[in-house]
CSV table of C-alpha atoms and ligand atoms in Angstrom, one decimal:
chain,number,residue,atom,x,y,z
A,16,MET,CA,-0.1,0.1,0.0
A,17,ARG,CA,1.6,3.5,-1.0
A,18,THR,CA,0.4,6.5,1.2
A,19,LEU,CA,0.9,10.0,0.8
A,20,ILE,CA,0.5,12.5,4.0
A,21,THR,CA,0.3,15.9,3.1
A,22,ASN,CA,0.4,19.4,4.5
A,23,ILE,CA,3.1,18.5,7.3
A,24,LYS,CA,3.6,21.9,9.3
A,25,SER,CA,7.4,20.4,9.3
A,26,LEU,CA,8.5,17.2,8.7
A,27,VAL,CA,11.2,16.7,11.5
A,28,GLN,CA,14.3,14.8,11.7
A,29,VAL,CA,14.6,14.5,8.4
A,30,GLU,CA,18.0,13.0,6.7
A,31,ASP,CA,19.2,13.0,3.0
A,32,LYS,CA,22.5,10.3,3.8
A,33,LYS,CA,21.6,8.4,6.8
A,34,ARG,CA,23.8,9.1,10.0
A,35,ILE,CA,24.5,6.5,12.5
A,36,ALA,CA,24.1,8.9,15.2
A,37,VAL,CA,24.8,12.7,16.0
A,38,CYS,CA,27.4,14.2,18.0
A,39,GLY,CA,29.0,16.9,19.6
A,40,GLU,CA,27.7,20.4,18.3
A,41,GLU,CA,25.8,18.7,15.7
A,42,MET,CA,23.2,18.0,18.1
A,43,SER,CA,22.1,21.1,17.9
A,44,LYS,CA,20.7,20.9,14.6
A,45,LEU,CA,17.6,19.2,13.8
A,46,HIS,CA,17.1,19.0,9.9
A,47,SER,CA,13.4,19.7,8.8
A,48,ILE,CA,11.1,20.3,5.8
A,49,ASP,CA,8.6,23.0,6.3
A,50,ASN,CA,5.0,22.4,4.7
A,51,ALA,CA,6.2,19.3,3.6
A,52,TYR,CA,4.9,15.8,2.2
A,53,MET,CA,6.0,12.2,3.0
A,54,ILE,CA,5.3,8.8,1.3
A,55,ILE,CA,5.2,5.2,2.9
A,56,GLU,CA,5.5,2.2,0.8
A,57,GLY,CA,4.6,-1.1,2.7
A,58,ASP,CA,6.6,-0.4,6.3
A,59,SER,CA,8.8,1.9,4.7
A,60,ILE,CA,9.5,5.5,4.1
A,61,VAL,CA,10.2,5.9,0.3
A,62,ASP,CA,10.2,9.9,-0.1
A,63,PHE,CA,9.4,13.1,1.2
A,64,GLY,CA,10.2,16.5,0.2
A,65,GLU,CA,8.3,20.0,0.0
A,66,MET,CA,4.4,20.3,-1.0
A,67,LYS,CA,5.1,22.8,-3.8
A,68,ASN,CA,7.3,19.7,-5.4
A,69,LEU,CA,4.8,17.0,-4.9
A,70,LYS,CA,4.0,15.1,-8.3
A,71,GLU,CA,2.8,11.8,-6.6
A,72,THR,CA,-0.4,10.6,-8.5
A,73,ASN,CA,-0.3,6.9,-7.6
A,74,ALA,CA,-1.4,7.3,-3.7
A,75,GLU,CA,-3.8,4.6,-2.8
A,76,LYS,CA,-4.3,6.7,0.7
A,77,ILE,CA,-3.9,10.1,1.2
A,78,ILE,CA,-3.9,11.6,4.6
A,79,ASP,CA,-4.1,15.1,5.4
A,80,ALA,CA,-1.3,16.2,8.4
A,81,LYS,CA,-3.7,19.7,8.7
A,82,ASN,CA,-0.8,21.9,9.2
A,83,ARG,CA,0.7,19.8,12.3
A,84,PHE,CA,3.9,18.5,13.0
A,85,VAL,CA,5.3,14.8,11.9
A,86,LEU,CA,8.1,13.3,14.0
A,87,PRO,CA,10.0,10.2,14.0
A,88,THR,CA,8.7,7.8,16.9
A,89,PHE,CA,11.0,7.8,19.9
A,90,CYS,CA,13.3,5.2,20.6
A,91,ASP,CA,13.5,4.4,24.2
A,92,SER,CA,16.9,2.4,24.7
A,93,HIS,CA,16.8,1.5,28.5
A,94,THR,CA,13.7,0.2,30.3
A,95,HIS,CA,12.9,-2.4,32.8
A,96,LEU,CA,8.8,-2.3,31.8
A,97,VAL,CA,8.2,-6.1,32.5
A,98,TYR,CA,7.5,-5.7,36.6
A,99,ALA,CA,5.0,-7.2,39.0
A,100,GLY,CA,3.3,-4.4,41.3
A,101,SER,CA,4.8,-1.1,41.9
A,102,ARG,CA,6.5,-0.1,45.1
A,103,GLU,CA,5.0,3.6,46.1
A,104,ILE,CA,5.2,2.2,49.7
A,105,GLU,CA,8.9,3.0,49.3
A,106,TYR,CA,8.5,6.1,47.7
A,107,ILE,CA,7.3,7.3,51.4
A,108,ASP,CA,10.1,6.1,52.7
A,109,LYS,CA,12.3,8.0,50.4
A,110,ILE,CA,10.3,11.0,51.1
A,111,LYS,CA,10.9,10.6,54.8
A,112,GLY,CA,14.7,10.8,53.7
A,113,LEU,CA,16.1,7.1,53.3
A,114,SER,CA,18.1,7.0,50.1
A,115,TYR,CA,18.3,4.4,47.0
A,116,GLU,CA,20.8,2.2,48.3
A,117,GLU,CA,19.6,2.2,52.0
A,118,ILE,CA,16.2,1.0,50.7
A,119,ALA,CA,18.0,-1.4,48.9
A,120,LYS,CA,19.9,-2.9,51.9
A,121,ARG,CA,16.8,-3.4,53.6
A,122,GLY,CA,15.9,-5.6,51.1
A,123,GLY,CA,13.5,-3.3,49.3
A,124,GLY,CA,14.0,-1.7,46.0
A,125,ILE,CA,15.3,-4.4,43.3
A,126,LEU,CA,14.9,-7.4,45.7
A,127,ASN,CA,11.4,-6.2,46.6
A,128,SER,CA,10.0,-6.3,42.9
A,129,ALA,CA,11.8,-9.4,42.6
A,130,LYS,CA,9.7,-11.2,45.0
A,131,ARG,CA,6.7,-10.1,43.6
A,132,LEU,CA,7.8,-11.0,40.0
A,133,GLN,CA,8.6,-14.1,40.7
A,134,GLN,CA,5.2,-15.0,42.4
A,135,ALA,CA,3.5,-13.4,39.1
A,136,SER,CA,2.6,-15.7,36.2
A,137,GLU,CA,4.0,-15.2,32.4
A,138,GLU,CA,0.3,-14.3,31.8
A,139,GLU,CA,0.0,-11.8,34.0
A,140,LEU,CA,3.3,-10.2,33.4
A,141,TYR,CA,2.8,-10.0,29.7
A,142,GLU,CA,-0.7,-8.3,30.0
A,143,ASP,CA,0.5,-5.8,32.4
A,144,ALA,CA,3.8,-5.4,30.2
A,145,MET,CA,1.7,-4.9,27.0
A,146,GLN,CA,-0.6,-2.3,28.3
A,147,ARG,CA,2.3,-0.3,29.3
A,148,LEU,CA,3.9,-0.7,25.7
A,149,GLU,CA,0.2,0.8,25.0
A,150,GLU,CA,0.9,3.5,27.0
A,151,ILE,CA,4.3,4.7,26.0
A,152,LYS,CA,2.9,4.1,22.4
A,153,SER,CA,0.3,6.7,22.5
A,154,TYR,CA,2.9,9.4,24.1
A,155,GLY,CA,4.9,8.6,20.9
A,156,THR,CA,7.3,5.9,21.6
A,157,GLY,CA,8.2,3.6,18.6
A,158,ALA,CA,11.2,1.2,19.8
A,159,VAL,CA,12.1,0.1,23.1
A,160,GLU,CA,14.5,-2.1,25.1
A,161,ILE,CA,13.4,-4.3,27.7
A,162,LYS,CA,15.4,-5.5,30.5
A,163,SER,CA,15.2,-8.7,32.5
A,164,GLY,CA,16.4,-8.2,36.3
A,165,TYR,CA,13.6,-8.7,38.3
A,166,GLY,CA,13.9,-12.4,38.4
A,167,LEU,CA,17.0,-12.9,40.2
A,168,THR,CA,16.6,-17.0,39.9
A,169,THR,CA,17.4,-18.9,36.5
A,170,GLU,CA,13.6,-19.7,36.5
A,171,ALA,CA,12.4,-16.3,37.1
A,172,GLU,CA,14.9,-14.7,34.5
A,173,LEU,CA,14.3,-17.0,32.0
A,174,LYS,CA,10.2,-16.3,32.5
A,175,MET,CA,10.8,-12.7,32.2
A,176,LEU,CA,12.8,-12.9,28.8
A,177,ARG,CA,9.9,-15.4,27.7
A,178,VAL,CA,7.3,-12.6,28.3
A,179,ILE,CA,9.8,-10.1,26.3
A,180,ARG,CA,9.8,-12.4,23.4
A,181,LYS,CA,6.3,-12.6,23.7
A,182,LEU,CA,5.7,-9.1,23.4
A,183,LYS,CA,8.0,-9.1,20.7
A,184,GLU,CA,6.2,-11.3,18.7
A,185,ASN,CA,3.0,-9.6,19.5
A,186,SER,CA,3.6,-5.8,19.9
A,187,PRO,CA,3.7,-3.3,16.8
A,188,LEU,CA,6.7,-1.8,18.6
A,189,THR,CA,10.2,-2.7,17.8
A,190,ILE,CA,11.5,-4.5,20.7
A,191,LYS,CA,14.9,-5.7,22.1
A,192,ALA,CA,15.6,-8.1,24.9
A,193,ASN,CA,18.4,-7.3,27.3
A,194,PHE,CA,19.5,-10.1,30.0
A,195,LEU,CA,20.3,-8.4,33.1
A,196,GLY,CA,20.5,-11.1,35.4
A,197,ALA,CA,23.1,-9.2,37.7
A,198,HIS,CA,20.7,-6.1,38.5
A,199,GLY,CA,21.0,-7.1,42.4
A,200,VAL,CA,22.4,-9.7,44.9
A,201,PRO,CA,19.7,-12.1,46.0
A,202,LEU,CA,19.4,-12.2,50.1
A,203,GLU,CA,20.8,-15.8,50.0
A,204,TYR,CA,23.8,-14.7,48.3
A,205,ARG,CA,24.9,-11.6,50.6
A,206,GLY,CA,28.2,-12.5,51.9
A,207,ARG,CA,29.2,-14.6,48.7
A,208,GLN,CA,28.3,-12.4,46.2
A,209,GLY,CA,30.8,-14.6,43.8
A,210,ASP,CA,28.6,-17.4,43.7
A,211,PHE,CA,25.9,-15.6,42.3
A,212,VAL,CA,28.2,-14.0,39.5
A,213,ASP,CA,29.2,-18.0,39.0
A,214,LEU,CA,25.5,-18.9,38.5
A,215,VAL,CA,25.1,-16.2,36.2
A,216,ILE,CA,28.0,-17.0,34.2
A,217,ASN,CA,27.7,-21.2,34.3
A,218,GLU,CA,24.0,-21.7,34.2
A,219,MET,CA,22.0,-18.2,33.3
A,220,ILE,CA,23.9,-16.9,30.2
A,221,PRO,CA,24.2,-20.5,28.5
A,222,LEU,CA,20.3,-20.9,29.1
A,223,VAL,CA,19.3,-17.3,27.9
A,224,VAL,CA,21.5,-17.9,24.8
A,225,LYS,CA,20.1,-21.2,24.1
A,226,GLU,CA,16.9,-20.0,23.8
A,227,GLU,CA,17.7,-17.0,21.6
A,228,LEU,CA,16.1,-15.0,24.3
A,229,ALA,CA,18.5,-11.8,24.6
A,230,ASP,CA,19.8,-9.4,22.3
A,231,PHE,CA,22.2,-7.5,24.8
A,232,ILE,CA,23.7,-8.3,28.0
A,233,ASP,CA,23.5,-5.9,31.2
A,234,VAL,CA,25.3,-5.6,34.4
A,235,PHE,CA,24.5,-3.1,37.5
A,236,CYS,CA,27.6,-2.0,37.4
A,237,ASP,CA,27.9,0.4,40.5
A,238,THR,CA,28.7,0.7,44.6
A,239,GLY,CA,26.7,-1.6,46.7
A,240,PHE,CA,26.2,-3.6,43.8
A,241,PHE,CA,28.3,-5.4,41.1
A,242,THR,CA,32.1,-4.6,40.8
A,243,VAL,CA,34.3,-4.0,38.1
A,244,GLU,CA,36.1,-7.2,38.3
A,245,GLU,CA,32.6,-9.1,38.6
A,246,THR,CA,31.4,-7.2,35.6
A,247,ASP,CA,34.2,-7.9,33.7
A,248,ARG,CA,33.7,-11.4,34.0
A,249,MET,CA,29.9,-11.5,33.2
A,250,LEU,CA,30.7,-9.1,30.1
A,251,PHE,CA,33.5,-11.6,29.4
A,252,ALA,CA,30.9,-14.5,29.2
A,253,GLY,CA,28.2,-12.7,27.8
A,254,VAL,CA,30.4,-11.4,25.0
A,255,LYS,CA,31.9,-15.3,24.3
A,256,ASN,CA,28.1,-16.4,23.8
A,257,GLY,CA,27.3,-13.7,21.4
A,258,LEU,CA,25.2,-10.9,23.7
A,259,ILE,CA,26.2,-7.1,22.9
A,260,PRO,CA,27.1,-5.6,26.2
A,261,LYS,CA,24.6,-2.4,27.4
A,262,ILE,CA,25.3,-1.5,31.1
A,263,HIS,CA,24.2,0.4,34.1
A,264,ALA,CA,27.2,2.6,35.1
A,265,ASN,CA,28.5,5.3,37.3
A,266,GLU,CA,25.0,6.1,39.0
A,267,LEU,CA,26.1,6.4,42.6
A,268,ASP,CA,29.8,6.6,42.1
A,269,TYR,CA,32.8,6.8,39.9
A,270,SER,CA,32.2,3.1,39.4
A,271,GLY,CA,34.6,2.5,36.7
A,272,GLY,CA,31.4,1.2,35.0
A,273,ILE,CA,32.2,3.3,32.0
A,274,GLN,CA,35.9,1.9,31.5
A,275,VAL,CA,34.9,-1.7,31.6
A,276,GLY,CA,31.8,-1.0,29.4
A,277,VAL,CA,34.1,0.3,26.8
A,278,LYS,CA,36.8,-2.5,27.2
A,279,TYR,CA,33.7,-4.7,25.9
A,280,ASN,CA,32.6,-2.5,23.2
A,281,ALA,CA,29.3,-1.8,24.8
A,282,LEU,CA,26.6,-0.6,22.6
A,283,SER,CA,25.5,1.9,25.6
A,284,VAL,CA,26.8,3.0,29.1
A,285,ASP,CA,23.5,4.2,30.9
A,286,HIS,CA,22.8,6.3,34.3
A,287,LEU,CA,26.3,8.3,34.3
A,288,GLU,CA,25.6,10.4,36.9
A,289,CYS,CA,29.2,10.3,38.2
A,290,VAL,CA,31.4,11.2,35.1
A,291,GLY,CA,34.9,13.2,35.1
A,292,GLU,CA,37.4,14.1,32.6
A,293,GLU,CA,38.5,10.4,32.5
A,294,GLU,CA,35.4,9.0,31.9
A,295,ILE,CA,34.8,11.6,28.9
A,296,GLU,CA,38.1,10.8,27.6
A,297,CYS,CA,37.4,6.8,27.8
A,298,LEU,CA,34.2,7.7,25.5
A,299,LYS,CA,35.7,9.7,23.2
A,300,ALA,CA,38.1,7.0,22.0
A,301,SER,CA,35.0,4.3,22.0
A,302,GLN,CA,32.0,3.4,19.8
A,303,THR,CA,30.2,3.1,23.0
A,304,MET,CA,26.4,5.7,23.3
A,305,PRO,CA,26.7,7.5,26.7
A,306,THR,CA,22.7,7.3,27.3
A,307,ILE,CA,21.3,9.5,30.2
A,308,LEU,CA,18.1,8.4,32.0
A,309,PRO,CA,16.6,11.7,33.3
A,310,GLY,CA,13.6,10.5,34.9
A,311,ALA,CA,15.5,8.1,37.4
A,312,ALA,CA,17.7,11.2,38.4
A,313,PHE,CA,14.6,13.4,38.3
A,314,PHE,CA,12.5,10.7,40.9
A,315,LEU,CA,15.4,9.9,43.2
A,316,ASN,CA,16.5,13.4,43.4
A,317,MET,CA,20.1,12.7,42.4
A,318,PRO,CA,23.0,15.2,40.9
A,319,TYR,CA,22.5,15.0,37.0
A,320,SER,CA,24.8,13.9,34.6
A,321,PRO,CA,27.3,16.5,33.2
A,322,ALA,CA,25.5,16.1,29.7
A,323,ARG,CA,26.5,19.6,28.7
A,324,LYS,CA,30.3,18.9,29.2
A,325,MET,CA,29.6,15.3,27.4
A,326,ILE,CA,28.6,17.7,24.2
A,327,GLN,CA,31.5,19.8,24.3
A,328,ALA,CA,33.7,17.2,23.9
A,329,GLY,CA,32.2,16.2,21.1
A,330,LEU,CA,30.6,13.3,22.4
A,331,PRO,CA,27.0,11.8,21.5
A,332,VAL,CA,24.5,11.7,24.3
A,333,ALA,CA,21.3,9.0,24.1
A,334,MET,CA,18.5,9.5,27.0
A,335,ALA,CA,15.9,7.0,27.5
A,336,SER,CA,12.9,6.8,30.2
A,337,ASP,CA,14.2,3.8,32.3
A,338,PHE,CA,10.8,3.0,32.7
A,339,ASN,CA,10.6,0.8,35.9
A,340,PRO,CA,8.6,0.6,39.3
A,341,GLY,CA,11.2,1.9,41.4
A,342,SER,CA,13.5,4.7,40.2
A,343,SER,CA,11.4,6.0,37.3
A,344,PRO,CA,8.2,4.8,37.2
A,345,SER,CA,7.2,6.8,33.9
A,346,GLY,CA,8.1,5.6,29.9
A,347,ASN,CA,6.8,9.1,28.7
A,348,MET,CA,9.4,10.4,26.4
A,349,GLN,CA,7.9,13.9,26.2
A,350,MET,CA,8.6,14.1,30.0
A,351,VAL,CA,12.3,12.9,29.4
A,352,LEU,CA,12.5,15.7,26.8
A,353,THR,CA,10.9,18.1,29.5
A,354,PHE,CA,13.7,17.2,31.5
A,355,ALA,CA,16.3,17.1,29.2
A,356,CYS,CA,15.6,21.1,28.5
A,357,VAL,CA,15.1,22.1,32.3
A,358,ASN,CA,17.6,19.6,34.1
A,359,TYR,CA,20.3,19.3,31.3
A,360,LYS,CA,20.0,22.4,29.6
A,361,LEU,CA,19.5,20.8,26.5
A,362,THR,CA,17.8,22.2,23.6
A,363,PRO,CA,14.6,21.1,22.5
A,364,GLN,CA,16.7,20.0,18.9
A,365,GLU,CA,19.5,18.4,21.0
A,366,ALA,CA,16.7,16.6,23.0
A,367,ILE,CA,15.0,15.3,20.2
A,368,ASN,CA,18.2,14.0,18.9
A,369,ALA,CA,19.0,12.4,21.9
A,370,THR,CA,15.6,10.4,22.3
A,371,THR,CA,15.4,9.3,18.5
A,372,LEU,CA,18.9,9.0,16.4
A,373,ASN,CA,21.1,8.7,19.1
A,374,SER,CA,18.9,6.3,21.6
A,375,ALA,CA,18.2,4.2,18.1
A,376,TYR,CA,22.1,3.9,18.1
A,377,ALA,CA,21.9,2.8,21.7
A,378,MET,CA,19.8,-0.2,20.6
A,379,GLY,CA,21.6,-0.9,17.7
A,380,ILE,CA,18.7,0.1,15.3
A,381,SER,CA,19.8,3.7,14.2
A,382,ASN,CA,20.2,2.1,10.1
A,383,THR,CA,16.7,1.5,10.6
A,384,HIS,CA,15.0,3.7,13.4
A,385,GLY,CA,15.4,7.0,14.8
A,386,SER,CA,15.0,9.4,11.8
A,387,ILE,CA,12.9,10.8,8.4
A,388,SER,CA,15.1,8.8,6.0
A,389,LYS,CA,14.2,6.7,2.6
A,390,GLY,CA,14.2,3.2,3.1
A,391,LYS,CA,14.0,3.6,7.1
A,392,LYS,CA,10.8,2.1,9.0
A,393,ALA,CA,7.5,4.3,8.4
A,394,ASN,CA,7.6,4.8,12.3
A,395,PHE,CA,6.3,8.1,12.8
A,396,PHE,CA,3.7,10.5,14.6
A,397,ILE,CA,1.5,13.6,13.9
A,398,THR,CA,1.6,16.2,16.7
A,399,LYS,CA,-1.7,17.6,17.9
A,400,ASP,CA,-2.1,21.1,16.9
A,401,ILE,CA,0.7,23.0,18.5
A,402,PRO,CA,2.3,26.1,17.6
A,403,THR,CA,6.2,25.1,17.3
A,404,ILE,CA,8.6,21.7,18.1
A,405,GLU,CA,9.8,23.6,21.2
A,406,TYR,CA,6.4,23.5,22.5
A,407,ILE,CA,6.3,19.7,23.1
A,408,PRO,CA,9.1,19.6,25.9
A,409,TYR,CA,8.0,23.5,27.2
A,410,TYR,CA,4.0,22.9,27.6
A,411,TYR,CA,4.4,19.5,29.6
A,412,GLY,CA,2.4,16.7,31.1
A,413,THR,CA,-0.2,16.8,28.4
A,414,ASN,CA,0.3,14.5,25.3
A,415,LYS,CA,1.3,16.2,22.1
A,416,VAL,CA,1.2,13.1,20.0
A,417,ASP,CA,-2.2,12.8,18.0
A,418,ARG,CA,-1.9,9.9,15.6
A,419,VAL,CA,1.0,6.8,15.5
A,420,PHE,CA,2.1,5.2,12.8
A,421,LEU,CA,4.6,2.1,13.0
A,422,ASN,CA,6.0,-0.3,10.2
A,423,GLY,CA,3.5,2.1,8.1
A,424,ILE,CA,0.2,1.2,9.9
A,425,GLU,CA,-1.9,3.7,12.1
A,426,GLN,CA,-2.0,2.2,15.7
B,213,NIG,O1,18.2,1.9,36.4
B,213,NIG,N1,19.9,1.4,38.5
B,213,NIG,C1,19.6,0.0,38.5
B,213,NIG,N2,18.0,-0.6,38.1
B,213,NIG,C2,17.3,0.3,38.1
B,213,NIG,C3,16.4,0.5,39.3
B,213,NIG,C4,15.5,-0.7,39.3
B,213,NIG,C5,14.5,-0.4,40.4
B,213,NIG,O2,15.0,0.6,41.7
B,213,NIG,O3,13.7,-1.1,40.4
B,213,NIG,C6,17.3,1.7,37.0
B,213,NIG,O4,17.3,2.7,37.7
B,214,FE,FE1,18.1,0.5,34.4
């Protein structure tokens, strides 16, 4: 089916020549065509340009964008959106002054979510996660990475990953699965954490790989969680088994997580609240995408990652939601744009680059997603009637997305 979209106020994040990511100063530029049309054929974008140059006569369907903006759908490269139950009780503890680490030490946090997930059925987890996917889609997300990591036993980790596989099969969103066996240390392994690392390496990874359940491997490499040496061992085993690393790093401390991620050519290192000159130099010499999770830093009241410093150093920066029941209970990427602008002083243009093309890179799909480019997937949204692109992060808290198209199909 050939569909023509007419009267686009501005077609945003357009690329004539595909780039794999946008770095440094380039991030402030967002290429767009005003008064535009776009043609999609099947699931792909085949043409676009200015309305005045439109010659098309053979479209089977015409959609009038009615002078609204068209953007590529967001790529949310870091989420934990398969989970059982939420954790608002801990939120109250947090308000009263307990830190994330203190809550975790008491068996709350990730361990609390693990207990609930272990008791939940595959069907329940699937239904809940599918609803969350529908919700984030309505806010403009078209591709999402989903992690395991609330299982923490071999059986429960496999259950989570099977849920993600079923979501992949049935959801119109593009989904990547990330095996995060090393998200927390189960209580019964306290004092013998090395044995749990052995379990991840010798039992979990081989089974995950055998069932082809994951694209990526992740480790929470930080103070109070897994050390650099343990992370190194697990990434070595993961890479040997064909998994690509994407890790949680430098959220709570200058943990060495960035360096060990880069050593294994991680696709991304995520969180990055603690980044200094050494970490920036390390990232500059790598192919690894620095990924900031503004929702988690906001919700945990953490210091903000030095996004501007990284951009000034010529690095690309991606941003994702970190949607999870503890540190970021929202998958709304429009809110991520607002946080990017208010808390990290990114311009709306930089924020859109961070949440489309650069976050597509961070999930290994920037050749097919993340921009409006010929041959790429027809994954885009038409906005509501808004005056400018800047209005999306500015008028925060309401949904500016009107119609969502994934693989050429209206949702
Ligand atoms: O990305 N930092 C580690 N993991 C998650 C938090 C998960 C949770 O608290 O449940 C994160 O923020
Ligand atoms: Fe996370």
